mmCIF file with all atom_site columns, C-alpha atoms in Angstrom:
data_model
loop_
_atom_site.group_PDB
_atom_site.id
_atom_site.type_symbol
_atom_site.label_atom_id
_atom_site.label_alt_id
_atom_site.label_comp_id
_atom_site.label_asym_id
_atom_site.label_entity_id
_atom_site.label_seq_id
_atom_site.pdbx_PDB_ins_code
_atom_site.Cartn_x
_atom_site.Cartn_y
_atom_site.Cartn_z
_atom_site.occupancy
_atom_site.B_iso_or_equiv
_atom_site.pdbx_formal_charge
_atom_site.auth_seq_id
_atom_site.auth_comp_id
_atom_site.auth_asym_id
_atom_site.auth_atom_id
_atom_site.pdbx_PDB_model_num
ATOM 1   C CA . MET A 1 1   ? 0.075   -0.140  0.129  1.00 0.00 ? 16  MET A CA 1
ATOM 2   C CA . ASN A 1 2   ? 1.428   3.233   -1.138 1.00 0.00 ? 17  ASN A CA 1
ATOM 3   C CA . ILE A 1 3   ? 1.486   6.382   1.646  1.00 0.00 ? 18  ILE A CA 1
ATOM 4   C CA . THR A 1 4   ? -1.230  7.902   -0.257 1.00 0.00 ? 19  THR A CA 1
ATOM 5   C CA . GLU A 1 5   ? -3.700  4.861   0.179  1.00 0.00 ? 20  GLU A CA 1
ATOM 6   C CA . MET A 1 6   ? -2.656  4.922   3.610  1.00 0.00 ? 21  MET A CA 1
ATOM 7   C CA . PHE A 1 7   ? -4.009  7.962   4.690  1.00 0.00 ? 22  PHE A CA 1
ATOM 8   C CA . SER A 1 8   ? -6.746  8.048   2.568  1.00 0.00 ? 23  SER A CA 1
ATOM 9   C CA . ASP A 1 9   ? -7.457  4.841   4.555  1.00 0.00 ? 24  ASP A CA 1
ATOM 10  C CA . SER A 1 10  ? -6.847  6.034   7.948  1.00 0.00 ? 25  SER A CA 1
ATOM 11  C CA . TYR A 1 11  ? -8.651  9.967   7.705  1.00 0.00 ? 26  TYR A CA 1
ATOM 12  C CA . ILE A 1 12  ? -10.881 9.320   5.200  1.00 0.00 ? 27  ILE A CA 1
ATOM 13  C CA . SER A 1 13  ? -12.376 5.544   5.535  1.00 0.00 ? 28  SER A CA 1
ATOM 14  C CA . TYR A 1 14  ? -11.379 4.060   8.532  1.00 0.00 ? 29  TYR A CA 1
ATOM 15  C CA . PRO A 1 15  ? -12.838 6.081   11.309 1.00 0.00 ? 30  PRO A CA 1
ATOM 16  C CA . PHE A 1 16  ? -16.175 6.032   9.964  1.00 0.00 ? 31  PHE A CA 1
ATOM 17  C CA . SER A 1 17  ? -16.231 2.398   9.419  1.00 0.00 ? 32  SER A CA 1
ATOM 18  C CA . ASN A 1 18  ? -18.625 1.986   12.558 1.00 0.00 ? 33  ASN A CA 1
ATOM 19  C CA . SER A 1 19  ? -20.196 5.173   13.668 1.00 0.00 ? 34  SER A CA 1
ATOM 20  C CA . LYS A 1 20  ? -21.077 4.064   17.162 1.00 0.00 ? 35  LYS A CA 1
ATOM 21  C CA . ARG A 1 21  ? -18.000 2.959   18.195 1.00 0.00 ? 36  ARG A CA 1
ATOM 22  C CA . ILE A 1 22  ? -16.345 6.021   16.840 1.00 0.00 ? 37  ILE A CA 1
ATOM 23  C CA . LEU A 1 23  ? -18.961 8.226   18.905 1.00 0.00 ? 38  LEU A CA 1
ATOM 24  C CA . GLY A 1 24  ? -18.102 5.503   22.396 1.00 0.00 ? 39  GLY A CA 1
ATOM 25  C CA . LEU A 1 25  ? -14.178 6.608   21.500 1.00 0.00 ? 40  LEU A CA 1
ATOM 26  C CA . GLY A 1 26  ? -15.210 10.193  21.698 1.00 0.00 ? 41  GLY A CA 1
ATOM 27  C CA . LEU A 1 27  ? -17.509 10.039  24.724 1.00 0.00 ? 42  LEU A CA 1
ATOM 28  C CA . LEU A 1 28  ? -14.310 7.659   26.693 1.00 0.00 ? 43  LEU A CA 1
ATOM 29  C CA . PHE A 1 29  ? -11.887 10.495  25.184 1.00 0.00 ? 44  PHE A CA 1
ATOM 30  C CA . CYS A 1 30  ? -13.623 13.418  26.430 1.00 0.00 ? 45  CYS A CA 1
ATOM 31  C CA . SER A 1 31  ? -14.577 12.042  29.913 1.00 0.00 ? 46  SER A CA 1
ATOM 32  C CA . GLY A 1 32  ? -10.333 11.254  29.821 1.00 0.00 ? 47  GLY A CA 1
ATOM 33  C CA . VAL A 1 33  ? -9.594  15.182  29.557 1.00 0.00 ? 48  VAL A CA 1
ATOM 34  C CA . PHE A 1 34  ? -10.613 15.538  33.016 1.00 0.00 ? 49  PHE A CA 1
ATOM 35  C CA . LEU A 1 35  ? -9.580  12.212  34.374 1.00 0.00 ? 50  LEU A CA 1
ATOM 36  C CA . ILE A 1 36  ? -6.908  9.677   34.295 1.00 0.00 ? 51  ILE A CA 1
ATOM 37  C CA . VAL A 1 37  ? -8.543  6.403   34.259 1.00 0.00 ? 52  VAL A CA 1
ATOM 38  C CA . PRO A 1 38  ? -10.615 7.071   31.037 1.00 0.00 ? 53  PRO A CA 1
ATOM 39  C CA . ALA A 1 39  ? -7.601  8.156   28.976 1.00 0.00 ? 54  ALA A CA 1
ATOM 40  C CA . VAL A 1 40  ? -5.538  4.997   30.103 1.00 0.00 ? 55  VAL A CA 1
ATOM 41  C CA . PHE A 1 41  ? -8.880  3.113   28.595 1.00 0.00 ? 56  PHE A CA 1
ATOM 42  C CA . ALA A 1 42  ? -8.332  5.595   25.249 1.00 0.00 ? 57  ALA A CA 1
ATOM 43  C CA . GLY A 1 43  ? -5.052  4.089   25.067 1.00 0.00 ? 58  GLY A CA 1
ATOM 44  C CA . GLY A 1 44  ? -5.702  0.633   25.037 1.00 0.00 ? 59  GLY A CA 1
ATOM 45  C CA . TYR A 1 45  ? -8.482  1.118   22.486 1.00 0.00 ? 60  TYR A CA 1
ATOM 46  C CA . LEU A 1 46  ? -5.871  2.404   20.316 1.00 0.00 ? 61  LEU A CA 1
ATOM 47  C CA . MET A 1 47  ? -3.808  -0.694  20.940 1.00 0.00 ? 62  MET A CA 1
ATOM 48  C CA . ARG A 1 48  ? -6.914  -2.762  19.666 1.00 0.00 ? 63  ARG A CA 1
ATOM 49  C CA . ILE A 1 49  ? -7.382  -0.554  16.432 1.00 0.00 ? 64  ILE A CA 1
ATOM 50  C CA . ILE A 1 50  ? -3.334  -1.103  15.911 1.00 0.00 ? 65  ILE A CA 1
ATOM 51  C CA . GLU A 1 51  ? -4.105  -5.127  16.116 1.00 0.00 ? 66  GLU A CA 1
ATOM 52  C CA . ASN A 1 52  ? -6.836  -5.055  14.444 1.00 0.00 ? 67  ASN A CA 1
ATOM 53  C CA . THR A 1 53  ? -5.117  -3.453  11.639 1.00 0.00 ? 68  THR A CA 1
ATOM 54  C CA . ILE A 1 54  ? -2.179  -5.635  11.882 1.00 0.00 ? 69  ILE A CA 1
ATOM 55  C CA . GLU A 1 55  ? -4.531  -8.792  11.615 1.00 0.00 ? 70  GLU A CA 1
ATOM 56  C CA . GLY A 1 56  ? -6.235  -7.672  8.174  1.00 0.00 ? 71  GLY A CA 1
ATOM 57  C CA . ASN A 1 57  ? -9.411  -6.021  9.904  1.00 0.00 ? 72  ASN A CA 1
ATOM 58  C CA . TYR A 1 58  ? -11.034 -3.092  8.785  1.00 0.00 ? 73  TYR A CA 1
ATOM 59  C CA . GLU A 1 59  ? -13.940 -2.143  11.023 1.00 0.00 ? 74  GLU A CA 1
ATOM 60  C CA . LEU A 1 60  ? -13.333 -0.777  14.244 1.00 0.00 ? 75  LEU A CA 1
ATOM 61  C CA . PRO A 1 61  ? -12.816 -2.792  17.106 1.00 0.00 ? 76  PRO A CA 1
ATOM 62  C CA . PRO A 1 62  ? -15.401 -3.235  19.861 1.00 0.00 ? 77  PRO A CA 1
ATOM 63  C CA . PHE A 1 63  ? -15.794 -2.093  23.154 1.00 0.00 ? 78  PHE A CA 1
ATOM 64  C CA . GLU A 1 64  ? -15.235 -5.143  25.685 1.00 0.00 ? 79  GLU A CA 1
ATOM 65  C CA . ASN A 1 65  ? -12.804 -7.074  27.748 1.00 0.00 ? 80  ASN A CA 1
ATOM 66  C CA . TRP A 1 66  ? -12.161 -3.688  29.641 1.00 0.00 ? 81  TRP A CA 1
ATOM 67  C CA . LYS A 1 67  ? -10.115 -4.817  32.323 1.00 0.00 ? 82  LYS A CA 1
ATOM 68  C CA . GLY A 1 68  ? -7.579  -6.252  29.103 1.00 0.00 ? 83  GLY A CA 1
ATOM 69  C CA . MET A 1 69  ? -7.935  -2.748  27.475 1.00 0.00 ? 84  MET A CA 1
ATOM 70  C CA . PHE A 1 70  ? -7.292  -1.128  31.028 1.00 0.00 ? 85  PHE A CA 1
ATOM 71  C CA . ILE A 1 71  ? -3.773  -2.914  30.882 1.00 0.00 ? 86  ILE A CA 1
ATOM 72  C CA . ASP A 1 72  ? -3.203  -2.189  27.690 1.00 0.00 ? 87  ASP A CA 1
ATOM 73  C CA . GLY A 1 73  ? -3.497  1.288   28.323 1.00 0.00 ? 88  GLY A CA 1
ATOM 74  C CA . LEU A 1 74  ? -0.915  0.995   30.906 1.00 0.00 ? 89  LEU A CA 1
ATOM 75  C CA . LYS A 1 75  ? 1.583   -0.998  28.444 1.00 0.00 ? 90  LYS A CA 1
ATOM 76  C CA . VAL A 1 76  ? 0.868   2.217   25.948 1.00 0.00 ? 91  VAL A CA 1
ATOM 77  C CA . ALA A 1 77  ? 1.630   4.954   28.630 1.00 0.00 ? 92  ALA A CA 1
ATOM 78  C CA . ALA A 1 78  ? 4.328   3.128   30.114 1.00 0.00 ? 93  ALA A CA 1
ATOM 79  C CA . VAL A 1 79  ? 6.328   2.795   26.616 1.00 0.00 ? 94  VAL A CA 1
ATOM 80  C CA . VAL A 1 80  ? 5.611   6.511   25.355 1.00 0.00 ? 95  VAL A CA 1
ATOM 81  C CA . ILE A 1 81  ? 7.121   7.272   29.316 1.00 0.00 ? 96  ILE A CA 1
ATOM 82  C CA . PHE A 1 82  ? 9.982   5.469   28.584 1.00 0.00 ? 97  PHE A CA 1
ATOM 83  C CA . PHE A 1 83  ? 11.022  7.128   25.447 1.00 0.00 ? 98  PHE A CA 1
ATOM 84  C CA . MET A 1 84  ? 9.934   10.484  26.310 1.00 0.00 ? 99  MET A CA 1
ATOM 85  C CA . LEU A 1 85  ? 12.065  10.097  29.896 1.00 0.00 ? 100 LEU A CA 1
ATOM 86  C CA . PRO A 1 86  ? 15.204  11.533  28.244 1.00 0.00 ? 101 PRO A CA 1
ATOM 87  C CA . GLY A 1 87  ? 13.197  14.992  26.680 1.00 0.00 ? 102 GLY A CA 1
ATOM 88  C CA . LEU A 1 88  ? 11.583  15.350  29.994 1.00 0.00 ? 103 LEU A CA 1
ATOM 89  C CA . ILE A 1 89  ? 15.046  15.048  31.955 1.00 0.00 ? 104 ILE A CA 1
ATOM 90  C CA . SER A 1 90  ? 16.686  17.228  29.622 1.00 0.00 ? 105 SER A CA 1
ATOM 91  C CA . GLU A 1 91  ? 13.456  19.630  29.492 1.00 0.00 ? 106 GLU A CA 1
ATOM 92  C CA . PHE A 1 92  ? 13.320  20.076  33.293 1.00 0.00 ? 107 PHE A CA 1
ATOM 93  C CA . ALA A 1 93  ? 17.007  20.842  33.686 1.00 0.00 ? 108 ALA A CA 1
ATOM 94  C CA . LEU A 1 94  ? 16.190  23.389  31.016 1.00 0.00 ? 109 LEU A CA 1
ATOM 95  C CA . PHE A 1 95  ? 13.695  24.627  33.266 1.00 0.00 ? 110 PHE A CA 1
ATOM 96  C CA . VAL A 1 96  ? 15.772  25.116  35.950 1.00 0.00 ? 111 VAL A CA 1
ATOM 97  C CA . LEU A 1 97  ? 18.339  26.857  34.987 1.00 0.00 ? 112 LEU A CA 1
ATOM 98  C CA . VAL A 1 98  ? 15.961  29.428  33.217 1.00 0.00 ? 113 VAL A CA 1
ATOM 99  C CA . LYS A 1 99  ? 14.506  29.844  36.870 1.00 0.00 ? 114 LYS A CA 1
ATOM 100 C CA . ILE A 1 100 ? 18.240  30.403  37.909 1.00 0.00 ? 115 ILE A CA 1
ATOM 101 C CA . GLY A 1 101 ? 19.014  32.996  35.832 1.00 0.00 ? 116 GLY A CA 1
ATOM 102 C CA . TYR A 1 102 ? 21.759  30.894  34.214 1.00 0.00 ? 117 TYR A CA 1
ATOM 103 C CA . ALA A 1 103 ? 20.342  31.446  30.481 1.00 0.00 ? 118 ALA A CA 1
ATOM 104 C CA . THR A 1 104 ? 21.972  35.354  30.689 1.00 0.00 ? 119 THR A CA 1
ATOM 105 C CA . LEU A 1 105 ? 25.073  33.796  31.750 1.00 0.00 ? 120 LEU A CA 1
ATOM 106 C CA . ASN A 1 106 ? 25.790  31.003  29.168 1.00 0.00 ? 121 ASN A CA 1
ATOM 107 C CA . PRO A 1 107 ? 22.990  31.378  26.532 1.00 0.00 ? 122 PRO A CA 1
ATOM 108 C CA . GLY A 1 108 ? 25.288  28.894  24.298 1.00 0.00 ? 123 GLY A CA 1
ATOM 109 C CA . LEU A 1 109 ? 24.668  26.142  26.963 1.00 0.00 ? 124 LEU A CA 1
ATOM 110 C CA . MET A 1 110 ? 20.997  26.960  26.725 1.00 0.00 ? 125 MET A CA 1
ATOM 111 C CA . ILE A 1 111 ? 20.738  26.215  23.094 1.00 0.00 ? 126 ILE A CA 1
ATOM 112 C CA . GLY A 1 112 ? 22.320  23.228  23.205 1.00 0.00 ? 127 GLY A CA 1
ATOM 113 C CA . LEU A 1 113 ? 20.357  21.958  25.733 1.00 0.00 ? 128 LEU A CA 1
ATOM 114 C CA . PHE A 1 114 ? 17.035  23.143  23.875 1.00 0.00 ? 129 PHE A CA 1
ATOM 115 C CA . MET A 1 115 ? 18.095  21.313  21.129 1.00 0.00 ? 130 MET A CA 1
ATOM 116 C CA . LEU A 1 116 ? 19.175  18.228  23.148 1.00 0.00 ? 131 LEU A CA 1
ATOM 117 C CA . THR A 1 117 ? 15.678  18.137  24.481 1.00 0.00 ? 132 THR A CA 1
ATOM 118 C CA . SER A 1 118 ? 14.017  18.965  21.006 1.00 0.00 ? 133 SER A CA 1
ATOM 119 C CA . LEU A 1 119 ? 15.827  15.507  19.802 1.00 0.00 ? 134 LEU A CA 1
ATOM 120 C CA . PHE A 1 120 ? 15.329  13.550  22.507 1.00 0.00 ? 135 PHE A CA 1
ATOM 121 C CA . TYR A 1 121 ? 11.408  14.237  21.728 1.00 0.00 ? 136 TYR A CA 1
ATOM 122 C CA . THR A 1 122 ? 11.992  13.541  18.176 1.00 0.00 ? 137 THR A CA 1
ATOM 123 C CA . SER A 1 123 ? 13.911  10.371  18.786 1.00 0.00 ? 138 SER A CA 1
ATOM 124 C CA . ALA A 1 124 ? 11.125  9.244   21.211 1.00 0.00 ? 139 ALA A CA 1
ATOM 125 C CA . TYR A 1 125 ? 8.117   9.858   18.651 1.00 0.00 ? 140 TYR A CA 1
ATOM 126 C CA . ILE A 1 126 ? 9.922   7.719   16.091 1.00 0.00 ? 141 ILE A CA 1
ATOM 127 C CA . LEU A 1 127 ? 10.808  4.827   18.071 1.00 0.00 ? 142 LEU A CA 1
ATOM 128 C CA . SER A 1 128 ? 7.141   4.742   19.431 1.00 0.00 ? 143 SER A CA 1
ATOM 129 C CA . ILE A 1 129 ? 5.558   5.057   16.006 1.00 0.00 ? 144 ILE A CA 1
ATOM 130 C CA . THR A 1 130 ? 7.159   1.258   15.596 1.00 0.00 ? 145 THR A CA 1
ATOM 131 C CA . ALA A 1 131 ? 7.744   0.032   18.906 1.00 0.00 ? 146 ALA A CA 1
ATOM 132 C CA . ILE A 1 132 ? 3.881   0.437   19.871 1.00 0.00 ? 147 ILE A CA 1
ATOM 133 C CA . PRO A 1 133 ? 3.126   -1.668  16.921 1.00 0.00 ? 148 PRO A CA 1
ATOM 134 C CA . ARG A 1 134 ? 5.761   -3.925  17.521 1.00 0.00 ? 149 ARG A CA 1
ATOM 135 C CA . MET A 1 135 ? 4.550   -4.647  21.200 1.00 0.00 ? 150 MET A CA 1
ATOM 136 C CA . VAL A 1 136 ? 1.291   -5.459  20.154 1.00 0.00 ? 151 VAL A CA 1
ATOM 137 C CA . TYR A 1 137 ? 2.447   -7.623  17.151 1.00 0.00 ? 152 TYR A CA 1
ATOM 138 C CA . LYS A 1 138 ? 4.415   -9.584  19.994 1.00 0.00 ? 153 LYS A CA 1
ATOM 139 C CA . ASN A 1 139 ? 1.580   -9.328  22.657 1.00 0.00 ? 154 ASN A CA 1
ATOM 140 C CA . GLN A 1 140 ? 5.001   -8.712  24.650 1.00 0.00 ? 155 GLN A CA 1
ATOM 141 C CA . LEU A 1 141 ? 5.866   -5.346  26.699 1.00 0.00 ? 156 LEU A CA 1
ATOM 142 C CA . ARG A 1 142 ? 9.444   -5.858  26.414 1.00 0.00 ? 157 ARG A CA 1
ATOM 143 C CA . ALA A 1 143 ? 8.980   -6.291  22.920 1.00 0.00 ? 158 ALA A CA 1
ATOM 144 C CA . ALA A 1 144 ? 8.771   -2.347  22.585 1.00 0.00 ? 159 ALA A CA 1
ATOM 145 C CA . PHE A 1 145 ? 12.115  -2.132  24.174 1.00 0.00 ? 160 PHE A CA 1
ATOM 146 C CA . ASP A 1 146 ? 14.111  -4.579  21.753 1.00 0.00 ? 161 ASP A CA 1
ATOM 147 C CA . PHE A 1 147 ? 15.492  -1.657  20.301 1.00 0.00 ? 162 PHE A CA 1
ATOM 148 C CA . LYS A 1 148 ? 17.909  -3.545  17.677 1.00 0.00 ? 163 LYS A CA 1
ATOM 149 C CA . MET A 1 149 ? 14.345  -5.179  16.413 1.00 0.00 ? 164 MET A CA 1
ATOM 150 C CA . VAL A 1 150 ? 12.688  -2.035  15.986 1.00 0.00 ? 165 VAL A CA 1
ATOM 151 C CA . PHE A 1 151 ? 15.595  -0.523  13.939 1.00 0.00 ? 166 PHE A CA 1
ATOM 152 C CA . LYS A 1 152 ? 15.453  -3.410  11.999 1.00 0.00 ? 167 LYS A CA 1
ATOM 153 C CA . ASP A 1 153 ? 11.740  -3.119  11.708 1.00 0.00 ? 168 ASP A CA 1
ATOM 154 C CA . ILE A 1 154 ? 12.057  0.465   10.721 1.00 0.00 ? 169 ILE A CA 1
ATOM 155 C CA . LYS A 1 155 ? 14.953  -1.000  8.217  1.00 0.00 ? 170 LYS A CA 1
ATOM 156 C CA . CYS A 1 156 ? 12.385  -3.333  7.183  1.00 0.00 ? 171 CYS A CA 1
ATOM 157 C CA . ILE A 1 157 ? 9.847   -0.644  6.073  1.00 0.00 ? 172 ILE A CA 1
ATOM 158 C CA . GLY A 1 158 ? 12.073  1.712   4.239  1.00 0.00 ? 173 GLY A CA 1
ATOM 159 C CA . LEU A 1 159 ? 13.983  4.505   5.760  1.00 0.00 ? 174 LEU A CA 1
ATOM 160 C CA . LYS A 1 160 ? 12.437  6.649   2.858  1.00 0.00 ? 175 LYS A CA 1
ATOM 161 C CA . LYS A 1 161 ? 8.847   5.663   2.774  1.00 0.00 ? 176 LYS A CA 1
ATOM 162 C CA . TYR A 1 162 ? 9.101   5.666   7.412  1.00 0.00 ? 177 TYR A CA 1
ATOM 163 C CA . ALA A 1 163 ? 10.287  9.238   6.847  1.00 0.00 ? 178 ALA A CA 1
ATOM 164 C CA . LEU A 1 164 ? 7.256   10.920  4.457  1.00 0.00 ? 179 LEU A CA 1
ATOM 165 C CA . SER A 1 165 ? 5.033   8.388   6.950  1.00 0.00 ? 180 SER A CA 1
ATOM 166 C CA . LEU A 1 166 ? 6.364   9.981   9.838  1.00 0.00 ? 181 LEU A CA 1
ATOM 167 C CA . THR A 1 167 ? 6.217   13.927  8.390  1.00 0.00 ? 182 THR A CA 1
ATOM 168 C CA . GLY A 1 168 ? 2.729   13.123  6.916  1.00 0.00 ? 183 GLY A CA 1
ATOM 169 C CA . LEU A 1 169 ? 1.582   11.447  10.062 1.00 0.00 ? 184 LEU A CA 1
ATOM 170 C CA . SER A 1 170 ? 2.397   14.561  11.951 1.00 0.00 ? 185 SER A CA 1
ATOM 171 C CA . ILE A 1 171 ? 0.996   17.221  9.872  1.00 0.00 ? 186 ILE A CA 1
ATOM 172 C CA . MET A 1 172 ? -2.347  15.400  9.941  1.00 0.00 ? 187 MET A CA 1
ATOM 173 C CA . ALA A 1 173 ? -2.182  15.437  13.903 1.00 0.00 ? 188 ALA A CA 1
ATOM 174 C CA . ALA A 1 174 ? -1.235  18.898  14.140 1.00 0.00 ? 189 ALA A CA 1
ATOM 175 C CA . TYR A 1 175 ? -3.814  20.195  11.226 1.00 0.00 ? 190 TYR A CA 1
ATOM 176 C CA . LEU A 1 176 ? -6.376  18.092  13.396 1.00 0.00 ? 191 LEU A CA 1
ATOM 177 C CA . ILE A 1 177 ? -5.499  19.702  16.562 1.00 0.00 ? 192 ILE A CA 1
ATOM 178 C CA . LEU A 1 178 ? -5.342  22.877  15.266 1.00 0.00 ? 193 LEU A CA 1
ATOM 179 C CA . PHE A 1 179 ? -8.653  22.504  13.429 1.00 0.00 ? 194 PHE A CA 1
ATOM 180 C CA . ALA A 1 180 ? -9.714  21.424  17.096 1.00 0.00 ? 195 ALA A CA 1
ATOM 181 C CA . GLY A 1 181 ? -8.360  24.873  18.263 1.00 0.00 ? 196 GLY A CA 1
ATOM 182 C CA . PHE A 1 182 ? -10.227 26.552  15.616 1.00 0.00 ? 197 PHE A CA 1
ATOM 183 C CA . LEU A 1 183 ? -13.595 24.765  16.978 1.00 0.00 ? 198 LEU A CA 1
ATOM 184 C CA . HIS A 1 184 ? -13.180 25.470  20.498 1.00 0.00 ? 199 HIS A CA 1
ATOM 185 C CA . MET A 1 185 ? -13.298 29.352  19.349 1.00 0.00 ? 200 MET A CA 1
ATOM 186 C CA . ILE A 1 186 ? -16.706 28.765  17.238 1.00 0.00 ? 201 ILE A CA 1
ATOM 187 C CA . PHE A 1 187 ? -18.336 26.570  19.944 1.00 0.00 ? 202 PHE A CA 1
ATOM 188 C CA . TYR A 1 188 ? -16.914 29.210  22.806 1.00 0.00 ? 203 TYR A CA 1
ATOM 189 C CA . SER A 1 189 ? -18.608 32.106  20.700 1.00 0.00 ? 204 SER A CA 1
ATOM 190 C CA . VAL A 1 190 ? -21.910 30.327  19.893 1.00 0.00 ? 205 VAL A CA 1
ATOM 191 C CA . GLY A 1 191 ? -22.051 29.367  23.638 1.00 0.00 ? 206 GLY A CA 1
ATOM 192 C CA . ALA A 1 192 ? -21.556 32.874  24.611 1.00 0.00 ? 207 ALA A CA 1
ATOM 193 C CA . MET A 1 193 ? -24.013 33.932  22.638 1.00 0.00 ? 208 MET A CA 1
ATOM 194 C CA . ILE A 1 194 ? -26.446 31.369  23.973 1.00 0.00 ? 209 ILE A CA 1
ATOM 195 C CA . SER A 1 195 ? -25.225 31.527  27.696 1.00 0.00 ? 210 SER A CA 1
ATOM 196 C CA . LEU A 1 196 ? -23.811 27.690  27.458 1.00 0.00 ? 211 LEU A CA 1
ATOM 197 C CA . ASN A 1 197 ? -21.305 26.241  29.867 1.00 0.00 ? 212 ASN A CA 1
ATOM 198 C CA . ILE A 1 198 ? -17.870 26.495  28.746 1.00 0.00 ? 213 ILE A CA 1
ATOM 199 C CA . TYR A 1 199 ? -17.439 22.693  29.632 1.00 0.00 ? 214 TYR A CA 1
ATOM 200 C CA . ILE A 1 200 ? -20.273 21.494  27.224 1.00 0.00 ? 215 ILE A CA 1
ATOM 201 C CA . THR A 1 201 ? -18.595 23.579  24.268 1.00 0.00 ? 216 THR A CA 1
ATOM 202 C CA . ASP A 1 202 ? -15.218 21.808  25.147 1.00 0.00 ? 217 ASP A CA 1
ATOM 203 C CA . PHE A 1 203 ? -17.102 18.777  25.340 1.00 0.00 ? 218 PHE A CA 1
ATOM 204 C CA . ALA A 1 204 ? -18.687 19.413  21.699 1.00 0.00 ? 219 ALA A CA 1
ATOM 205 C CA . ALA A 1 205 ? -15.462 20.267  20.586 1.00 0.00 ? 220 ALA A CA 1
ATOM 206 C CA . ASN A 1 206 ? -13.067 17.585  21.510 1.00 0.00 ? 221 ASN A CA 1
ATOM 207 C CA . LEU A 1 207 ? -16.297 14.837  21.274 1.00 0.00 ? 222 LEU A CA 1
ATOM 208 C CA . LEU A 1 208 ? -16.054 15.911  17.203 1.00 0.00 ? 223 LEU A CA 1
ATOM 209 C CA . ILE A 1 209 ? -12.020 15.714  16.823 1.00 0.00 ? 224 ILE A CA 1
ATOM 210 C CA . TYR A 1 210 ? -10.094 13.707  19.136 1.00 0.00 ? 225 TYR A CA 1
ATOM 211 C CA . PRO A 1 211 ? -11.719 10.092  18.685 1.00 0.00 ? 226 PRO A CA 1
ATOM 212 C CA . LEU A 1 212 ? -10.970 10.775  14.815 1.00 0.00 ? 227 LEU A CA 1
ATOM 213 C CA . ILE A 1 213 ? -6.948  11.672  16.139 1.00 0.00 ? 228 ILE A CA 1
ATOM 214 C CA . ILE A 1 214 ? -7.066  8.725   17.798 1.00 0.00 ? 229 ILE A CA 1
ATOM 215 C CA . ALA A 1 215 ? -8.853  6.187   15.637 1.00 0.00 ? 230 ALA A CA 1
ATOM 216 C CA . SER A 1 216 ? -6.926  7.176   12.702 1.00 0.00 ? 231 SER A CA 1
ATOM 217 C CA . GLN A 1 217 ? -3.491  7.409   14.124 1.00 0.00 ? 232 GLN A CA 1
ATOM 218 C CA . GLY A 1 218 ? -4.181  3.947   15.185 1.00 0.00 ? 233 GLY A CA 1
ATOM 219 C CA . ARG A 1 219 ? -4.702  2.724   12.213 1.00 0.00 ? 234 ARG A CA 1
ATOM 220 C CA . PHE A 1 220 ? -1.639  4.336   10.386 1.00 0.00 ? 235 PHE A CA 1
ATOM 221 C CA . MET A 1 221 ? 0.475   3.127   12.785 1.00 0.00 ? 236 MET A CA 1
ATOM 222 C CA . GLY A 1 222 ? -0.778  -0.352  12.035 1.00 0.00 ? 237 GLY A CA 1
ATOM 223 C CA . LEU A 1 223 ? -0.734  0.253   8.617  1.00 0.00 ? 238 LEU A CA 1
ATOM 224 C CA . ILE A 1 224 ? 2.992   1.655   8.381  1.00 0.00 ? 239 ILE A CA 1
ATOM 225 C CA . TYR A 1 225 ? 3.597   -1.601  10.770 1.00 0.00 ? 240 TYR A CA 1
ATOM 226 C CA . LEU A 1 226 ? 2.453   -3.947  8.149  1.00 0.00 ? 241 LEU A CA 1
ATOM 227 C CA . GLU A 1 227 ? 5.003   -2.225  5.421  1.00 0.00 ? 242 GLU A CA 1
ATOM 228 C CA . ARG A 1 228 ? 7.674   -4.289  7.440  1.00 0.00 ? 243 ARG A CA 1
ATOM 229 C CA . PHE A 1 229 ? 6.077   -7.714  6.369  1.00 0.00 ? 244 PHE A CA 1
ATOM 230 C CA . GLN A 1 230 ? 6.083   -6.689  2.743  1.00 0.00 ? 245 GLN A CA 1
ATOM 231 C CA . VAL A 1 231 ? 9.794   -6.476  2.396  1.00 0.00 ? 246 VAL A CA 1
ATOM 232 C CA . HIS A 1 232 ? 10.944  -9.104  5.519  1.00 0.00 ? 247 HIS A CA 1
ATOM 233 C CA . ASP A 1 233 ? 8.537   -11.404 7.056  1.00 0.00 ? 248 ASP A CA 1
#
C-alpha cells in the first residue's frame, strides 16, 4: 500500500467504519480529558485498533474486555513515558536553569540543551511509532524496548517510506489539533451567545475531533507496521 492509500484509508474511510464505536471512543476520550482512568482506556483502545489493523480487520474494534483494555492502556503509557524520559529530564534541567537565571550567563549552553531536548522528543516519537505496534504484534511489553528489533523493523519498512509516513502523520495530527482549536473558538462564541456552559462547548469540540485523531493514528501506525512484512517476514 502506498502512502497516499494509507492516508486515505486512515483519515477518510476507517474512522467512520462504525459510527457507534467512533462515538463511543469520543465519549471515552472526552471523559478522559478530566480523568486519568478513561484516558488509559483510550490508550488501550488505540492498541486494539493497531491489533485489528495488523490482523487485517477493517472495522473499528468493539468495546469489550475492559480489564484487558485498561492493562493495554497502561502498557502504552509505560512505553510513551519510557521513550520520553530523556526529553522530560532535559526539559526539566532547561526549566531549572532558566529559573535560576543561568540562561543569561551561558546562552550557548541553553541553546544546546534546547536542541538536545528537541532531539530527544523527536527520537521518542520516531521510535514509539514502531515500538508500540511491535509490542502489539508480539503481545509482549518488552518487545517495545528491544531497540535492535525496532530499528530492524524500521529498516524493513524502508527509511524513506518511514520518514515520509511520519512526516505526513505529524502534519495530519497537527492539522487536526489546530482544527480542534478552531472548533473550540467557534463553540465558545456560540456558547457565549446562548449562555452555554464552557465545559459543554469543550466537550462538543473534543467529541468531534479527538476520537478521529485516535482512530486514524492507530490505524496508520498499524498500516506502517504492516509494511515491514512486505519486505521481510
